[in-house]
Structures are given as structure tokens and as C-alpha cells.
CSV table of N, CA, C and O in Angstrom, one decimal:
chain,number,residue,atom,x,y,z
A,1174,MET,N,-26.3,43.6,26.9
A,1174,MET,CA,-26.3,42.1,27.5
A,1174,MET,C,-25.1,41.7,27.1
A,1174,MET,O,-24.4,41.6,26.0
A,1175,ALA,N,-24.0,40.7,28.3
A,1175,ALA,CA,-23.1,40.5,28.4
A,1175,ALA,C,-23.3,38.9,28.2
A,1175,ALA,O,-24.5,37.9,28.3
A,1176,LEU,N,-21.9,38.3,27.5
A,1176,LEU,CA,-22.0,36.8,27.3
A,1176,LEU,C,-22.0,36.3,28.3
A,1176,LEU,O,-20.6,37.2,29.2
A,1177,ASP,N,-21.8,35.3,28.7
A,1177,ASP,CA,-21.5,34.3,30.2
A,1177,ASP,C,-20.8,33.3,29.4
A,1177,ASP,O,-20.5,33.7,28.5
A,1178,THR,N,-20.2,32.6,30.2
A,1178,THR,CA,-18.7,31.8,30.1
A,1178,THR,C,-19.3,30.5,28.7
A,1178,THR,O,-18.7,30.3,28.0
A,1179,ARG,N,-20.8,30.2,29.2
A,1179,ARG,CA,-21.2,29.1,28.5
A,1179,ARG,C,-21.7,29.6,27.3
A,1179,ARG,O,-21.5,29.1,26.2
A,1180,GLY,N,-22.1,30.7,26.7
A,1180,GLY,CA,-22.3,31.8,25.7
A,1180,GLY,C,-21.1,31.9,25.0
A,1180,GLY,O,-20.9,31.1,23.8
A,1181,VAL,N,-19.8,32.0,25.5
A,1181,VAL,CA,-18.4,32.7,24.4
A,1181,VAL,C,-18.2,30.8,23.9
A,1181,VAL,O,-17.2,30.7,23.6
A,1182,LEU,N,-18.4,29.8,25.3
A,1182,LEU,CA,-17.6,28.7,24.8
A,1182,LEU,C,-18.5,27.8,23.4
A,1182,LEU,O,-18.1,27.1,22.3
A,1183,ALA,N,-19.8,28.4,23.6
A,1183,ALA,CA,-20.9,27.3,22.2
A,1183,ALA,C,-20.3,28.7,21.2
A,1183,ALA,O,-20.3,27.8,20.6
A,1184,ILE,N,-20.2,30.0,21.3
A,1184,ILE,CA,-19.5,30.7,20.3
A,1184,ILE,C,-18.1,30.3,19.9
A,1184,ILE,O,-18.0,29.7,18.8
A,1185,ILE,N,-17.2,29.3,20.7
A,1185,ILE,CA,-15.8,28.8,20.3
A,1185,ILE,C,-16.3,27.7,19.8
A,1185,ILE,O,-15.8,27.3,18.5
A,1186,ALA,N,-16.7,26.5,20.2
A,1186,ALA,CA,-17.1,25.7,19.6
A,1186,ALA,C,-17.8,25.8,17.7
A,1186,ALA,O,-17.4,24.8,17.0
A,1187,TRP,N,-18.7,26.4,18.3
A,1187,TRP,CA,-19.4,26.7,16.0
A,1187,TRP,C,-18.0,27.0,15.5
A,1187,TRP,O,-18.1,26.5,14.8
A,1188,LEU,N,-17.5,28.2,15.7
A,1188,LEU,CA,-16.2,28.8,15.4
A,1188,LEU,C,-15.7,27.4,15.0
A,1188,LEU,O,-15.0,27.4,13.2
A,1189,LEU,N,-15.2,26.3,15.7
A,1189,LEU,CA,-14.2,25.1,15.6
A,1189,LEU,C,-14.7,24.6,14.4
A,1189,LEU,O,-14.0,24.4,13.8
A,1190,MET,N,-15.9,23.7,14.5
A,1190,MET,CA,-16.6,23.6,13.9
A,1190,MET,C,-16.8,23.7,12.7
A,1190,MET,O,-16.3,22.8,11.5
A,1191,THR,N,-17.0,24.8,12.0
A,1191,THR,CA,-16.9,25.6,10.9
A,1191,THR,C,-15.0,25.4,10.4
A,1191,THR,O,-15.5,25.5,9.2
A,1192,VAL,N,-14.1,26.2,11.1
A,1192,VAL,CA,-13.8,25.8,10.5
A,1192,VAL,C,-13.2,24.7,10.7
A,1192,VAL,O,-12.8,24.4,9.1
A,1193,ALA,N,-13.0,23.3,11.4
A,1193,ALA,CA,-12.6,22.2,11.1
A,1193,ALA,C,-13.5,21.3,9.3
A,1193,ALA,O,-12.6,21.1,8.5
A,1194,LEU,N,-15.1,22.1,9.4
A,1194,LEU,CA,-16.0,21.3,8.0
A,1194,LEU,C,-14.6,22.4,6.8
A,1194,LEU,O,-14.7,22.1,6.0
A,1195,VAL,N,-14.3,23.7,6.9
A,1195,VAL,CA,-14.0,24.3,5.6
A,1195,VAL,C,-12.4,23.6,5.6
A,1195,VAL,O,-12.4,23.2,4.2
A,1196,THR,N,-11.4,23.3,6.3
A,1196,THR,CA,-10.3,23.0,6.5
A,1196,THR,C,-10.2,21.5,5.5
A,1196,THR,O,-9.4,20.9,4.7
A,1197,ALA,N,-11.3,20.9,6.6
A,1197,ALA,CA,-11.8,19.5,5.6
A,1197,ALA,C,-11.6,19.3,3.7
A,1197,ALA,O,-11.4,19.0,3.1
A,1198,ARG,N,-13.0,20.2,3.5
A,1198,ARG,CA,-13.2,20.5,2.5
A,1198,ARG,C,-11.9,21.3,1.5
A,1198,ARG,O,-11.9,20.9,0.4
A,1199,ARG,N,-11.0,21.9,1.7
A,1199,ARG,CA,-10.3,22.4,1.2
A,1199,ARG,C,-9.0,21.4,0.8
A,1199,ARG,O,-7.8,21.9,0.3
A,1200,GLY,N,-9.1,20.3,1.3
A,1200,GLY,CA,-8.4,18.8,1.1
A,1200,GLY,C,-7.4,18.9,2.2
A,1200,GLY,O,-6.6,17.7,2.2
A,1201,ASP,N,-7.4,19.2,3.2
A,1201,ASP,CA,-6.7,19.3,4.8
A,1201,ASP,C,-7.8,18.3,6.2
A,1201,ASP,O,-7.9,18.8,6.7
A,1202,ARG,N,-7.6,17.0,5.4
A,1202,ARG,CA,-8.8,16.6,6.1
A,1202,ARG,C,-8.7,16.2,7.8
A,1202,ARG,O,-8.7,15.7,8.2
A,1203,LEU,N,-6.9,15.6,7.8
A,1203,LEU,CA,-6.5,15.5,8.8
A,1203,LEU,C,-6.5,16.3,10.0
A,1203,LEU,O,-6.7,15.9,11.2
A,1204,LEU,N,-5.8,17.7,9.3
A,1204,LEU,CA,-5.9,19.2,9.9
A,1204,LEU,C,-7.4,19.1,10.6
A,1204,LEU,O,-7.6,19.3,11.8
A,1205,GLY,N,-8.3,18.9,9.8
A,1205,GLY,CA,-10.3,19.2,10.0
A,1205,GLY,C,-10.2,18.0,10.7
A,1205,GLY,O,-11.4,18.6,11.8
A,1206,THR,N,-9.9,17.0,11.4
A,1206,THR,CA,-10.2,16.3,11.9
A,1206,THR,C,-9.5,16.6,13.3
A,1206,THR,O,-10.7,16.4,14.3
A,1207,TRP,N,-8.3,17.2,13.6
A,1207,TRP,CA,-8.1,17.5,14.9
A,1207,TRP,C,-9.0,19.0,15.2
A,1207,TRP,O,-8.8,18.1,16.7
A,1208,ILE,N,-9.3,19.8,14.8
A,1208,ILE,CA,-9.8,21.2,14.7
A,1208,ILE,C,-11.2,20.1,15.4
A,1208,ILE,O,-11.8,21.3,16.3
A,1209,MET,N,-12.2,19.3,14.8
A,1209,MET,CA,-12.9,19.0,15.2
A,1209,MET,C,-13.2,18.3,16.3
A,1209,MET,O,-14.0,18.6,17.2
A,1210,MET,N,-11.6,17.6,17.1
A,1210,MET,CA,-11.9,16.9,17.7
A,1210,MET,C,-11.4,18.0,19.1
A,1210,MET,O,-12.5,17.9,20.6
A,1211,LEU,N,-10.7,19.4,18.6
A,1211,LEU,CA,-10.9,20.4,19.8
A,1211,LEU,C,-12.2,20.8,20.0
A,1211,LEU,O,-12.5,21.6,20.8
A,1212,ALA,N,-12.9,21.5,18.7
A,1212,ALA,CA,-14.3,21.8,18.9
A,1212,ALA,C,-15.6,20.8,19.8
A,1212,ALA,O,-16.1,21.8,20.7
A,1213,PHE,N,-14.7,19.4,19.8
A,1213,PHE,CA,-16.3,18.7,20.5
A,1213,PHE,C,-15.6,18.9,22.0
A,1213,PHE,O,-16.4,18.6,22.4
A,1214,ALA,N,-14.5,18.8,22.3
A,1214,ALA,CA,-13.7,18.9,23.9
A,1214,ALA,C,-14.5,20.2,24.1
A,1214,ALA,O,-14.6,20.5,25.4
A,1215,VAL,N,-14.5,21.6,23.8
A,1215,VAL,CA,-14.9,22.6,24.0
A,1215,VAL,C,-16.4,22.6,24.4
A,1215,VAL,O,-16.9,22.9,25.0
A,1216,ALA,N,-17.1,21.8,23.3
A,1216,ALA,CA,-18.7,21.5,23.6
A,1216,ALA,C,-18.7,20.6,24.5
A,1216,ALA,O,-20.0,20.7,25.2
A,1217,THR,N,-17.8,19.7,25.0
A,1217,THR,CA,-17.7,18.9,26.1
A,1217,THR,C,-18.2,19.8,27.3
A,1217,THR,O,-19.1,20.2,27.8
A,1218,LEU,N,-16.8,21.4,27.0
A,1218,LEU,CA,-17.4,22.0,28.0
A,1218,LEU,C,-18.1,22.7,28.6
A,1218,LEU,O,-18.6,23.5,29.8
A,1219,TRP,N,-19.1,23.1,27.4
A,1219,TRP,CA,-20.2,24.0,27.6
A,1219,TRP,C,-21.2,23.1,27.7
A,1219,TRP,O,-21.8,23.4,28.9
A,1220,SER,N,-21.4,22.0,27.7
A,1220,SER,CA,-22.5,20.5,28.3
A,1220,SER,C,-21.8,20.8,29.7
A,1220,SER,O,-23.2,20.8,30.6
A,1221,VAL,N,-21.3,20.1,30.5
A,1221,VAL,CA,-20.7,20.4,31.6
A,1221,VAL,C,-21.0,21.6,32.5
A,1221,VAL,O,-22.3,21.3,34.2
A,1222,LEU,N,-20.8,22.8,31.5
A,1222,LEU,CA,-21.0,23.7,32.7
A,1222,LEU,C,-22.9,24.3,32.6
A,1222,LEU,O,-23.6,24.5,33.5
A,1223,SER,N,-23.4,24.1,31.3
A,1223,SER,CA,-24.8,24.4,31.0
A,1223,SER,C,-25.7,23.1,32.3
A,1223,SER,O,-26.6,23.6,32.5
A,1224,MET,N,-25.4,22.0,32.4
A,1224,MET,CA,-25.7,21.0,33.4
A,1224,MET,C,-25.5,21.5,34.6
A,1224,MET,O,-26.9,21.3,35.5
A,1225,LEU,N,-24.5,21.3,35.1
A,1225,LEU,CA,-24.2,22.3,36.7
A,1225,LEU,C,-24.9,23.5,36.8
A,1225,LEU,O,-25.4,23.8,37.5
A,1226,TRP,N,-25.6,24.6,36.1
A,1226,TRP,CA,-26.2,25.4,35.9
A,1226,TRP,C,-27.5,24.9,36.1
A,1226,TRP,O,-28.1,25.8,36.6
A,1227,SER,N,-27.9,24.0,35.0
A,1227,SER,CA,-29.2,23.9,35.1
A,1227,SER,C,-30.1,22.9,36.8
A,1227,SER,O,-30.9,23.2,36.9
A,1228,GLN,N,-28.7,23.3,36.9
A,1228,GLN,CA,-29.0,22.6,38.7
A,1228,GLN,C,-30.1,23.4,39.6
A,1228,GLN,O,-30.5,22.7,40.4
A,1229,SER,N,-29.8,24.7,39.4
A,1229,SER,CA,-29.8,25.5,40.3
A,1229,SER,C,-30.7,26.8,39.9
A,1229,SER,O,-31.3,27.5,39.7
A,1230,ASN,N,-31.0,26.7,38.3
A,1230,ASN,CA,-31.3,27.8,37.3
A,1230,ASN,C,-32.4,27.2,36.8
A,1230,ASN,O,-32.5,25.5,36.1
A,1231,PRO,N,-33.5,27.9,36.3
A,1231,PRO,CA,-34.8,27.4,35.4
A,1231,PRO,C,-34.0,26.7,33.5
A,1231,PRO,O,-33.1,28.0,33.5
A,1232,SER,N,-34.1,25.4,33.4
A,1232,SER,CA,-33.6,25.7,32.2
A,1232,SER,C,-34.4,24.7,31.3
A,1232,SER,O,-35.6,24.1,32.0
A,1233,ALA,N,-34.6,25.1,30.5
A,1233,ALA,CA,-35.2,24.1,29.0
A,1233,ALA,C,-34.9,22.8,28.8
A,1233,ALA,O,-35.7,21.6,28.8
A,1234,LEU,N,-34.0,21.8,29.6
A,1234,LEU,CA,-33.6,21.1,29.5
A,1234,LEU,C,-33.5,20.7,30.7
A,1234,LEU,O,-32.6,21.0,31.8
A,1235,THR,N,-33.8,18.7,31.6
A,1235,THR,CA,-33.3,18.8,32.7
A,1235,THR,C,-31.6,18.6,32.7
A,1235,THR,O,-31.2,18.2,31.7
A,1236,PRO,N,-31.6,18.7,33.9
A,1236,PRO,CA,-30.0,18.5,34.5
A,1236,PRO,C,-30.0,16.9,33.6
A,1236,PRO,O,-28.6,16.5,33.3
A,1237,LYS,N,-30.6,15.9,33.4
A,1237,LYS,CA,-30.8,14.4,33.1
A,1237,LYS,C,-30.4,14.5,31.6
A,1237,LYS,O,-29.6,14.1,30.9
A,1238,LEU,N,-30.9,15.4,31.0
A,1238,LEU,CA,-30.9,15.5,29.1
A,1238,LEU,C,-29.6,16.5,29.1
A,1238,LEU,O,-28.6,15.9,28.4
A,1239,TRP,N,-29.0,17.1,30.2
A,1239,TRP,CA,-27.6,17.4,29.9
A,1239,TRP,C,-26.7,16.8,30.2
A,1239,TRP,O,-25.2,16.9,29.5
A,1240,ILE,N,-27.1,15.4,31.0
A,1240,ILE,CA,-26.2,14.3,31.0
A,1240,ILE,C,-25.7,13.6,29.6
A,1240,ILE,O,-24.7,13.4,29.4
A,1241,THR,N,-26.7,13.6,29.2
A,1241,THR,CA,-26.9,13.3,28.1
A,1241,THR,C,-25.7,13.7,27.0
A,1241,THR,O,-25.6,13.3,26.2
A,1242,MET,N,-26.1,15.3,27.1
A,1242,MET,CA,-25.5,16.2,26.1
A,1242,MET,C,-23.9,15.7,26.2
A,1242,MET,O,-23.2,16.0,25.5
A,1243,VAL,N,-23.6,16.0,27.5
A,1243,VAL,CA,-22.1,15.9,28.2
A,1243,VAL,C,-21.2,14.1,27.4
A,1243,VAL,O,-20.8,14.0,26.9
A,1244,SER,N,-22.1,13.2,27.5
A,1244,SER,CA,-21.7,11.9,27.0
A,1244,SER,C,-21.7,12.1,25.7
A,1244,SER,O,-20.6,11.1,24.7
A,1245,MET,N,-22.1,12.4,24.8
A,1245,MET,CA,-22.6,13.2,23.7
A,1245,MET,C,-21.0,13.9,22.7
A,1245,MET,O,-20.6,13.4,21.8
A,1246,ALA,N,-20.9,14.8,23.6
A,1246,ALA,CA,-19.7,15.5,22.7
A,1246,ALA,C,-18.6,15.1,23.8
A,1246,ALA,O,-17.9,15.0,22.5
A,1247,ALA,N,-18.7,14.2,24.7
A,1247,ALA,CA,-17.4,13.4,25.1
A,1247,ALA,C,-17.5,12.8,23.7
A,1247,ALA,O,-15.9,12.2,24.0
A,1248,SER,N,-18.1,11.8,23.8
A,1248,SER,CA,-18.0,10.9,23.0
A,1248,SER,C,-17.5,11.2,21.2
A,1248,SER,O,-16.5,10.3,20.8
A,1249,ALA,N,-17.4,11.9,21.1
A,1249,ALA,CA,-17.6,12.7,19.8
A,1249,ALA,C,-15.9,13.1,20.1
A,1249,ALA,O,-14.9,13.2,19.1
A,1250,THR,N,-15.6,13.6,21.5
A,1250,THR,CA,-14.1,14.1,21.3
A,1250,THR,C,-13.2,13.1,21.4
A,1250,THR,O,-11.9,12.8,20.1
A,1251,VAL,N,-13.8,11.7,21.4
A,1251,VAL,CA,-12.8,10.5,21.0
A,1251,VAL,C,-12.7,10.3,20.6
A,1251,VAL,O,-11.8,9.6,20.3
A,1252,TYR,N,-14.0,10.0,19.1
A,1252,TYR,CA,-13.8,9.6,18.4
A,1252,TYR,C,-13.2,10.5,17.7
A,1252,TYR,O,-11.9,9.4,16.3
A,1253,PHE,N,-13.5,11.6,17.2
A,1253,PHE,CA,-12.3,12.4,16.2
A,1253,PHE,C,-10.5,12.3,16.6
A,1253,PHE,O,-10.1,12.2,16.0
A,1254,GLY,N,-10.8,12.2,18.2
A,1254,GLY,CA,-8.6,12.0,18.4
A,1254,GLY,C,-8.7,10.5,18.0
A,1254,GLY,O,-7.3,10.7,17.7
A,1255,TYR,N,-9.4,9.7,18.1
A,1255,TYR,CA,-9.0,8.4,17.7
A,1255,TYR,C,-8.8,8.3,15.9
A,1255,TYR,O,-7.9,8.0,15.8
A,1256,MET,N,-9.8,8.6,15.0
A,1256,MET,CA,-9.6,8.9,13.9
A,1256,MET,C,-8.0,9.7,13.6
A,1256,MET,O,-7.4,9.4,12.6
A,1257,GLY,N,-7.9,11.1,14.6
A,1257,GLY,CA,-6.5,11.4,14.6
A,1257,GLY,C,-5.5,11.1,14.9
A,1257,GLY,O,-4.8,11.0,13.8
A,1258,LEU,N,-5.4,9.8,15.3
A,1258,LEU,CA,-4.5,9.6,16.3
A,1258,LEU,C,-4.3,8.2,15.0
A,1258,LEU,O,-2.8,7.6,14.9
A,1259,HIS,N,-5.4,8.2,14.6
A,1259,HIS,CA,-4.8,6.7,13.2
A,1259,HIS,C,-4.7,7.1,11.5
A,1259,HIS,O,-4.5,6.8,10.5
A,1260,GLY,N,-5.0,8.6,11.7
A,1260,GLY,CA,-4.2,9.0,10.5
A,1260,GLY,C,-5.8,9.7,9.5
A,1260,GLY,O,-5.3,9.9,8.2
A,1261,GLU,N,-6.9,9.6,10.3
A,1261,GLU,CA,-7.9,9.4,9.2
A,1261,GLU,C,-8.3,10.7,9.0
A,1261,GLU,O,-8.8,10.8,10.4
A,1262,GLY,N,-8.6,11.2,7.6
A,1262,GLY,CA,-9.0,12.8,8.1
A,1262,GLY,C,-10.6,12.2,8.0
A,1262,GLY,O,-11.6,11.5,7.8
A,1263,ILE,N,-11.2,13.3,8.1
A,1263,ILE,CA,-12.7,13.8,8.0
A,1263,ILE,C,-13.3,13.9,6.4
A,1263,ILE,O,-13.0,13.9,5.0
A,1264,GLY,N,-14.7,12.8,6.0
A,1264,GLY,CA,-14.7,12.1,5.0
A,1264,GLY,C,-13.7,11.3,4.1
A,1264,GLY,O,-14.5,10.6,3.3
A,1265,GLU,N,-12.9,10.3,4.6
A,1265,GLU,CA,-11.9,9.1,4.2
A,1265,GLU,C,-12.8,8.7,4.5
A,1265,GLU,O,-13.2,7.5,5.2
């Protein structure tokens, strides 16, 4: 079974989120914030691709619910980017 683009993006986002939390836990909270922002940017791309895919293929979620996922991931990207710009790390 081959992975498609959405599967690869999901794995990349999961790995980045894990790395961000481990980095923040080890003491570099600001770097963890920036990595988390990058992870949610990848999650946004995954959500957009999933939304487009669900319009022409059977999916567990409707396109409207995928739009909600896109907006949540984009909001988290902006949130962590804002935290990083102002020098606030995860958990501070």
C-alpha cells in the first residue's frame, strides 16, 4: 500500500508536533513554539487537501467539516506564530 500526499503530510505534521513538544520539554520552549507553528502549517495543508479530496470521493467527514478542520489548523498556525514573534515559548 503506497502513501499518498495526504498521508505523507499527516505523518510529517505528527512528527513535527512530537519534536516540538520534546524540544519544549527539554528547555528550549521558543524553538518548540516555532516547530509547532510549522507543524500546524503542514496540518493546514493536509486539511485543505483532504477537503478537496472529499468533494469527489467518499469520506468520513463532509466538506463542511473539513473546512472547520482547515480553519482550526490555520488558527493554530497563526497562534503559535504570534507566540513565537513575541518570544513566548510553549508553556510559559
